[in-house]
mmCIF file of C-alpha atoms in Angstrom:
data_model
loop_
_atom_site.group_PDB
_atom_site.id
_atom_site.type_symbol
_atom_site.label_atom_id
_atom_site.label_comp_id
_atom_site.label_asym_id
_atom_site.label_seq_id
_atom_site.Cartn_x
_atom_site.Cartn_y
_atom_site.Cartn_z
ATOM 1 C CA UNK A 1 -131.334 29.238 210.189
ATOM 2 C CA UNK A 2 -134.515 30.389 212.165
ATOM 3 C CA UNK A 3 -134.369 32.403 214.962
ATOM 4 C CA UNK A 4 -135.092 29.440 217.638
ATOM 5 C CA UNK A 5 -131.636 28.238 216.128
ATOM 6 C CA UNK A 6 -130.031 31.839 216.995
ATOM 7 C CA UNK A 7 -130.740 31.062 220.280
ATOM 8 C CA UNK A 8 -129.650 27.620 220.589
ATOM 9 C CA UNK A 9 -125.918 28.602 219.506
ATOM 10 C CA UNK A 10 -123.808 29.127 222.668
ATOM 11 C CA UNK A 11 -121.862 32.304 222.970
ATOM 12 C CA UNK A 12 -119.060 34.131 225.446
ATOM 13 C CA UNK A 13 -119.780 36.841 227.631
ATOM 14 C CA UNK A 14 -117.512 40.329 226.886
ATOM 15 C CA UNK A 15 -115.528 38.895 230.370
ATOM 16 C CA UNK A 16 -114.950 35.472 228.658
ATOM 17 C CA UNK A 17 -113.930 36.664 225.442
ATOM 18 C CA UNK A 18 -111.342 39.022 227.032
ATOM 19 C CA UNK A 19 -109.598 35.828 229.176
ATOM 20 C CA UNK A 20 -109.357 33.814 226.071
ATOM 21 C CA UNK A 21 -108.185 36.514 223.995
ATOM 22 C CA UNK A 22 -105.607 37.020 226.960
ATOM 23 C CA UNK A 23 -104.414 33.115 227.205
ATOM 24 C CA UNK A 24 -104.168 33.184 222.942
ATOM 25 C CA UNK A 25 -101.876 36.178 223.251
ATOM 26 C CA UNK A 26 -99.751 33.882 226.008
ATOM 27 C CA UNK A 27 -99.789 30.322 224.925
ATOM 28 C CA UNK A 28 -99.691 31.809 221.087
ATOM 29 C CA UNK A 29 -102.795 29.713 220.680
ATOM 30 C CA UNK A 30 -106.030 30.553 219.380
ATOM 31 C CA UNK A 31 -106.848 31.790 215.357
ATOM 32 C CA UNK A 32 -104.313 32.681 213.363
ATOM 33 C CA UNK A 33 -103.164 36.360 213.132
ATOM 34 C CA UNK A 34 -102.078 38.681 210.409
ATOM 35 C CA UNK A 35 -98.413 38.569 209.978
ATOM 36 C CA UNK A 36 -97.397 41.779 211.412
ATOM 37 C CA UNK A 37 -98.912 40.603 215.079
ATOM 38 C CA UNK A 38 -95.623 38.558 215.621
ATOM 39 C CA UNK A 39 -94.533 41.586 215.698
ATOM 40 C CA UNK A 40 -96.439 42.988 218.682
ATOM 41 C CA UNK A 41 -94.548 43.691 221.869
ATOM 42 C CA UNK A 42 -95.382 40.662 224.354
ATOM 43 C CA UNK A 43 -96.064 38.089 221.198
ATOM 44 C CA UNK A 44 -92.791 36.909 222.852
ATOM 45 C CA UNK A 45 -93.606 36.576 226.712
ATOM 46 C CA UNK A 46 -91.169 37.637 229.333
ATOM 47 C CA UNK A 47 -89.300 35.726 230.842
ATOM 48 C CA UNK A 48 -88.014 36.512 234.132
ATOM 49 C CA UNK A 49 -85.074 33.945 234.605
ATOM 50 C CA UNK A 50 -83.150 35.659 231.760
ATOM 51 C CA UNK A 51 -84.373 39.143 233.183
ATOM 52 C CA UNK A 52 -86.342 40.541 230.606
ATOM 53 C CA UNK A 53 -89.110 43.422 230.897
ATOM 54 C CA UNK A 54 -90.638 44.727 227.991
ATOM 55 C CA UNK A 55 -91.315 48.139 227.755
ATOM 56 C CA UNK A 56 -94.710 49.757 227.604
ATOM 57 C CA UNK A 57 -96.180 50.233 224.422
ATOM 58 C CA UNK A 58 -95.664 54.239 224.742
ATOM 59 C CA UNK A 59 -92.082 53.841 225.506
ATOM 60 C CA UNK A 60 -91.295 51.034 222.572
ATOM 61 C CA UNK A 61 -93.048 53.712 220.288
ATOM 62 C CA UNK A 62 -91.262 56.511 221.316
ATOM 63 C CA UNK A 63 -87.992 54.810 221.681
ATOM 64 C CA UNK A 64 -88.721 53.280 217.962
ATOM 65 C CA UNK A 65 -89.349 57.096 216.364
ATOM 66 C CA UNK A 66 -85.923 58.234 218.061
ATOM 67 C CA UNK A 67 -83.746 55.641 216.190
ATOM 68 C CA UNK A 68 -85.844 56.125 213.298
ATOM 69 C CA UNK A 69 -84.762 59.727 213.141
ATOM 70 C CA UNK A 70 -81.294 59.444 214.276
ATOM 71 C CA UNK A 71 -81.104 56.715 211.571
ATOM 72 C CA UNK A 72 -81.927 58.742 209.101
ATOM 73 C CA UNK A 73 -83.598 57.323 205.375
ATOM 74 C CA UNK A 74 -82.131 53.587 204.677
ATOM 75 C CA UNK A 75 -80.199 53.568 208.115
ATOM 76 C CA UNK A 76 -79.106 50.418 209.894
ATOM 77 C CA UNK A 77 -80.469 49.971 213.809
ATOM 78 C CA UNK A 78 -79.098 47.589 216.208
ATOM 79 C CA UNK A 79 -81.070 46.515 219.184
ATOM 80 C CA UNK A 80 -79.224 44.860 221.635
ATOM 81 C CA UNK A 81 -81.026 43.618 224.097
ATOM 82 C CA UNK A 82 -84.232 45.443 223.932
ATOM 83 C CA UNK A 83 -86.245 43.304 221.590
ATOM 84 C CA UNK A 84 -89.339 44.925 222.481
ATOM 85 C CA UNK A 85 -88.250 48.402 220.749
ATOM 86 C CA UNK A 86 -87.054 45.929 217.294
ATOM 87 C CA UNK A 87 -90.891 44.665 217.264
ATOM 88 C CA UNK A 88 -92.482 48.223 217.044
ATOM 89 C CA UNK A 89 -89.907 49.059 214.369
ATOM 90 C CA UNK A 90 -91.039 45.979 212.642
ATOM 91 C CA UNK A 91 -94.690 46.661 212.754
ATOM 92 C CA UNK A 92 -94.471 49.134 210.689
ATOM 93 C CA UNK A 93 -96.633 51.480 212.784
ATOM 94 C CA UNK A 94 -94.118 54.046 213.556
ATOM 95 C CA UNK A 95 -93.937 56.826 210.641
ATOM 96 C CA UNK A 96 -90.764 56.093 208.722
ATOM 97 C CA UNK A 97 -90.562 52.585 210.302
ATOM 98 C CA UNK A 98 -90.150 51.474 206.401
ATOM 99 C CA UNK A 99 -86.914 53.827 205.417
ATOM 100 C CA UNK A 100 -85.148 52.011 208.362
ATOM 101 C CA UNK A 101 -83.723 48.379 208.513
ATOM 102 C CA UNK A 102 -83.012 46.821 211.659
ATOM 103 C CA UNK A 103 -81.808 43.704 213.310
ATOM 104 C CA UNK A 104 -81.750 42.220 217.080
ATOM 105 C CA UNK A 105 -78.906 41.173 218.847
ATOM 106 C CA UNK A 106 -80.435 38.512 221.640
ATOM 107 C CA UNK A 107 -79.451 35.907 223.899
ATOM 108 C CA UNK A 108 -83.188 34.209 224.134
ATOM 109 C CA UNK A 109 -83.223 32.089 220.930
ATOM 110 C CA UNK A 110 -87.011 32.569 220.765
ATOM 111 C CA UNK A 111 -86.511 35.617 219.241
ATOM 112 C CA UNK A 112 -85.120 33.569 216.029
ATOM 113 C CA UNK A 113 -88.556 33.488 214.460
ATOM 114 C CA UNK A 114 -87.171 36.836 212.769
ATOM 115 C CA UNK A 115 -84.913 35.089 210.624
ATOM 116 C CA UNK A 116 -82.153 37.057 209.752
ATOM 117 C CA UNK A 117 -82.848 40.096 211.324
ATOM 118 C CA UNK A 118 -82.009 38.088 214.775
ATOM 119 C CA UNK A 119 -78.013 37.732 215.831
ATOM 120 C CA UNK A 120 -77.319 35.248 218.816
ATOM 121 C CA UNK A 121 -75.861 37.528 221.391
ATOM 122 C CA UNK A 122 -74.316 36.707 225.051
ATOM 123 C CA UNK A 123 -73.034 39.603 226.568
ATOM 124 C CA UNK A 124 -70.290 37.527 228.459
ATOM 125 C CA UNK A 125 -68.948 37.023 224.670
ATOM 126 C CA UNK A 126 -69.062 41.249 223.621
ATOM 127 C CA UNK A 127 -67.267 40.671 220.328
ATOM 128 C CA UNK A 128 -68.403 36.796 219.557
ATOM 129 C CA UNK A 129 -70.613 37.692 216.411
ATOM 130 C CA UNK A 130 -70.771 36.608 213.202
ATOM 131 C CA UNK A 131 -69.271 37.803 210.338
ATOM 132 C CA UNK A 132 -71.929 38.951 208.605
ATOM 133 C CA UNK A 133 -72.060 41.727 212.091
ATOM 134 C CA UNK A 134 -69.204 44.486 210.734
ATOM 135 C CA UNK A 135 -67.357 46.689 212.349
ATOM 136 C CA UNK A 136 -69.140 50.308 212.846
ATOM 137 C CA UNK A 137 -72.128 48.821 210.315
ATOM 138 C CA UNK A 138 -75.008 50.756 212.004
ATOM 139 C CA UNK A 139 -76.097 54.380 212.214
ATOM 140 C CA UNK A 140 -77.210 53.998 215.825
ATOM 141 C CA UNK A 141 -77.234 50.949 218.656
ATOM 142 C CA UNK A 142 -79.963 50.905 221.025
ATOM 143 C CA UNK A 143 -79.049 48.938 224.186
ATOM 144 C CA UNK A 144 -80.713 47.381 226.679
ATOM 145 C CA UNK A 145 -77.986 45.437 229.398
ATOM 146 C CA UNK A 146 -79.854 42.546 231.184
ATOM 147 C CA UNK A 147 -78.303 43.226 234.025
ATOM 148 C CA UNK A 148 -77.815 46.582 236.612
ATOM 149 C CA UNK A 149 -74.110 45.373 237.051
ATOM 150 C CA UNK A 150 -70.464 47.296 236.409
ATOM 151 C CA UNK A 151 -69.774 43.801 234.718
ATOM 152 C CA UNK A 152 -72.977 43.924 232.162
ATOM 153 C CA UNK A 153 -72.482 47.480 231.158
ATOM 154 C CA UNK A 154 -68.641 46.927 230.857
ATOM 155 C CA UNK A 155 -69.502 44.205 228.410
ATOM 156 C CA UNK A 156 -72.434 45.355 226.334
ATOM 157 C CA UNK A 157 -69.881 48.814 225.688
ATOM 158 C CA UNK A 158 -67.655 46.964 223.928
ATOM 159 C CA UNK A 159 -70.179 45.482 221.972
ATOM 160 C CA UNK A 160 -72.173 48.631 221.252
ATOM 161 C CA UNK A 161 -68.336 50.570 220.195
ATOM 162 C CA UNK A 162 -67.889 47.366 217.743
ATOM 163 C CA UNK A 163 -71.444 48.256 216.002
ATOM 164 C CA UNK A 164 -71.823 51.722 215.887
ATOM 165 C CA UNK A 165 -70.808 54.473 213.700
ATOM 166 C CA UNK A 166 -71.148 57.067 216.595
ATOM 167 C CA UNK A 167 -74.905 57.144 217.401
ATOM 168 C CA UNK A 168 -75.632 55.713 221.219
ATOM 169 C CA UNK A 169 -79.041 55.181 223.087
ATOM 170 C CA UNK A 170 -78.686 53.226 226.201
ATOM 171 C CA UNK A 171 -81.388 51.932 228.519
ATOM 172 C CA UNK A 172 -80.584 50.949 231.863
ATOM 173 C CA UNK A 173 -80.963 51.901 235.256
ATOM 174 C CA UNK A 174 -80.106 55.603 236.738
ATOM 175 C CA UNK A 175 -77.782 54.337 238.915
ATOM 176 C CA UNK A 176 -75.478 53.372 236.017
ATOM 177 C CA UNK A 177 -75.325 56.942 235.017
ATOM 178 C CA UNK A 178 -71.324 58.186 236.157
ATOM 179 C CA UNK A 179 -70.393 54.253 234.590
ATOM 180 C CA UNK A 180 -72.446 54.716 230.986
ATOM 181 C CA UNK A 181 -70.642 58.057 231.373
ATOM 182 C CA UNK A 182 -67.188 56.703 231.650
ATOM 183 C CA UNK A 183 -67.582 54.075 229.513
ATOM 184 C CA UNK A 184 -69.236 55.589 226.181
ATOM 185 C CA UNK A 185 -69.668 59.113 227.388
ATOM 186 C CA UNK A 186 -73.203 59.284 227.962
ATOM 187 C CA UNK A 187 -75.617 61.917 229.339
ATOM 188 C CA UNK A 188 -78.819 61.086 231.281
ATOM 189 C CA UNK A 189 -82.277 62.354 229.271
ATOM 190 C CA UNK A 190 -85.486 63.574 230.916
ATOM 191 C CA UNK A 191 -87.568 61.012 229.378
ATOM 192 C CA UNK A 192 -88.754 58.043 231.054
ATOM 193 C CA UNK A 193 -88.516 54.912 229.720
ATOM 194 C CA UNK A 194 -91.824 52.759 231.272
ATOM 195 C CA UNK A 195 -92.140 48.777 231.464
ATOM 196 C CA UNK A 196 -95.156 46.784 231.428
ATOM 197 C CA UNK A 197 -94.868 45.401 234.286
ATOM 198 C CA UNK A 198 -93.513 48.353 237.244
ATOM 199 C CA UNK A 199 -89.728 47.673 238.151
ATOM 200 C CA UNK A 200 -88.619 48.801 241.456
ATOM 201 C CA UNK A 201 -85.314 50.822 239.393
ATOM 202 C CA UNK A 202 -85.353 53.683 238.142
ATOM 203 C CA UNK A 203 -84.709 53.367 234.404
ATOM 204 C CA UNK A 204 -82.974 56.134 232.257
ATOM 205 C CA UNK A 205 -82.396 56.876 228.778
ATOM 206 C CA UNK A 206 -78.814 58.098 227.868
ATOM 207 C CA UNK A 207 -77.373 59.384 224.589
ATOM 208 C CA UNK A 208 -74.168 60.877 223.053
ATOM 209 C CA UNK A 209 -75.495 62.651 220.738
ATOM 210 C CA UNK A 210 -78.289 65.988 220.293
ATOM 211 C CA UNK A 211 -81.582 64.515 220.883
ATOM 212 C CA UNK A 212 -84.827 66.423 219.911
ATOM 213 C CA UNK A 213 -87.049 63.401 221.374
ATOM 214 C CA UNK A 214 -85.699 62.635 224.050
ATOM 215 C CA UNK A 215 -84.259 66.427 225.578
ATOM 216 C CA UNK A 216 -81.552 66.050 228.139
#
């Protein structure tokens, strides 16, 4: 091809490529991806009506590195709720990511394209899981409740004292602190957890356990 030809060929401005690389990443459109990109936090888009927020990419990484120590080599993670953390451990871009196996409890059946690692989850239901879900079958439970409510927490505790061995990290908002203590005896950490997209509550790590990552 000469050089007149060069020319003739149309191409995308830096600007244009961004926008379509933006809509692909929405619409999971465009070329097709290496594997591990289904992975990536957002591949599943937020969706408001069922009140998720996915956390920044800083916070899904640092969250991911805590349950991959507490975990421990060939531990079992549960992620209820917080789907966004179970993508970074899956991409395999945390160190140690691959001594850990983890699965996703979830209400939005989207999240299904992980096969068996996802569990159909409805809070209002605590204890409906399958059988395959023991009792205290996981080294540590992440959770994540959808919603800022006595009800939701209430709920999701008996859930997360079903799966656990002993190991706790809870998301939610500060407000929830005396209840998450109550409930699962819980103490509020100094990190903060950050969203994509800014939420007007305060949100608050809490464990029950010694945490070197996240110091309380």
């Amino acid at each position: 091809m000469s050089d007149s030809d060069d020319d003739d060929v149309p191409r995308l401005s830096a600007h244009t490529l961004a926008a379509l690389q933006e809509f692909y990443s929405e619409t999971g459109g465009g070329p097709e991806q290496p594997a591990r990109d289904s992975f990536a936090v957002g591949a599943v888009e937020e969706d408001w009506r069922m009140s998720q927020f996915w956390y920044s990419d800083e916070t899904a990484c640092r969250l991911a590195e805590e349950l991959i120590h507490e975990a421990g080599d060939g531990g079992r993670i549960a992620c209820v709720s917080a789907p966004s953390v179970y993508q970074k451990l899956k991409q395999r871009v945390v160190r140690g990511s691959d001594s850990v196996s983890a699965v996703v409890l979830e209400y939005d059946r989207r999240f299904s394209r992980y096969g068996q690692d996802f569990v159909f989850y409805d809070y209002n239901e605590p204890l409906n899981l399958p059988t395959s879900v023991t009792p205290r079958s996981f080294d540590v439970v992440l959770a994540d409740p959808p919603y800022l409510s006595q009800e939701c927490l209430t709920k999701v505790a008996q859930t997360i004292k079903y799966l656990s061995k002993g190991k706790v990290l809870l998301c939610t908002g500060a407000i929830m602190e005396n209840l998450a203590k109550e409930l699962l005896d819980l103490k509020m950490c100094g990190f903060l957890p950050q969203h994509s997209r800014n939420l007007s509550n305060e949100f608050r790590c809490f464990v029950n356990y010694p945490s070197r990552l996240l110091p309380c």
